[in-house]
Coordinates of C-alpha atoms in Angstrom, one line a residue:
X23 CA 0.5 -2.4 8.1
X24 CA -1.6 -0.6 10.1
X25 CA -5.0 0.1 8.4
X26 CA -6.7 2.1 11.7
X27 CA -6.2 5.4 9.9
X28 CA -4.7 6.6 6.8
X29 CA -2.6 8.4 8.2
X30 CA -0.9 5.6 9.9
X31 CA -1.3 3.1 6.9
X32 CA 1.0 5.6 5.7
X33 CA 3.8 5.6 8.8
X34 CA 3.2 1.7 9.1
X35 CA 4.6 1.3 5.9
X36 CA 7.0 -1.8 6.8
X37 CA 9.8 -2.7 4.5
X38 CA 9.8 -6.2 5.0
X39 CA 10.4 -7.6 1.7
X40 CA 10.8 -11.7 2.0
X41 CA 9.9 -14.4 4.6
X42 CA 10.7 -18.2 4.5
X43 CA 8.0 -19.9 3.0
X44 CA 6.2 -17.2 0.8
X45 CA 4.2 -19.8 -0.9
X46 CA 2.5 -20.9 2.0
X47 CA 1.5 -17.6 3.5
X48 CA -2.4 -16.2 3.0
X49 CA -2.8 -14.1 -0.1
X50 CA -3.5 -11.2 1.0
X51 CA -0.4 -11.8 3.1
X52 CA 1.5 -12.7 -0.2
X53 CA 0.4 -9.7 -1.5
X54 CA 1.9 -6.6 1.1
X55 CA 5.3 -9.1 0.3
X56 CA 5.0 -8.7 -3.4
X57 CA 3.9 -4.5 -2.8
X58 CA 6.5 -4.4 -0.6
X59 CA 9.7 -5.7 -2.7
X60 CA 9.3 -2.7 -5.2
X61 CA 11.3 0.2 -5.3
X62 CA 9.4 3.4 -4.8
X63 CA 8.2 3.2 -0.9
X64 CA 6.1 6.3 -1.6
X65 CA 4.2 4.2 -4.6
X66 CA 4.0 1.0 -2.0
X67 CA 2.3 3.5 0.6
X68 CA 0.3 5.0 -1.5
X69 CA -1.5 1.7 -3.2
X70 CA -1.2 0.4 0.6
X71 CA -3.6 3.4 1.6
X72 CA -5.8 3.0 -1.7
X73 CA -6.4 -0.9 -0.7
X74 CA -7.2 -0.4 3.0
X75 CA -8.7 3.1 2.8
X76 CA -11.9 2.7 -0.2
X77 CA -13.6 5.5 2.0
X78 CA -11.2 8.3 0.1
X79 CA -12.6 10.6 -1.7
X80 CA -10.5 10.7 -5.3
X81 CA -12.4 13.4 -6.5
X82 CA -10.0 16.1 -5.7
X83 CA -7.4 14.5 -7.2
X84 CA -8.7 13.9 -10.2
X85 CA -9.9 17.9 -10.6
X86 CA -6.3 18.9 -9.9
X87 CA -5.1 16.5 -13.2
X88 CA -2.5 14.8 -11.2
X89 CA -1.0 11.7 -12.1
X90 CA -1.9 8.9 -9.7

């Protein structure tokens, strides 16, 4: 996952869903795995970008109403 930029937190968006071991990898490690093995990509990208990215400004959002 690349966390330089939002923008390619978003392209960087791996699919790698499950590695030998799983137990013995770092948490945070553990825990792209665990984001990664669900089924909307656009839901994994999007909490992906929310994680590495606390600079974004939700405010718009949340004055449009949208469901996030």
């Amino acid at each position: 996952c690349d966390t330089s930029s939002i923008n390619a937190t978003y392209c960087s968006n791996h699919v790698l869903r499950s590695i030998e071991n799983f137990d013995d990898l770092p948490p945070n490690l553990r825990s792209l795995l665990e984001l990664n093995m669900l089924e909307n990509e656009e839901h994994v990208a999007f909490e992906k970008i929310l994680r590495y990215h606390s600079q974004l400004d939700m405010e718009p959002f949340l004055e449009w109403d949208l469901k996030v």
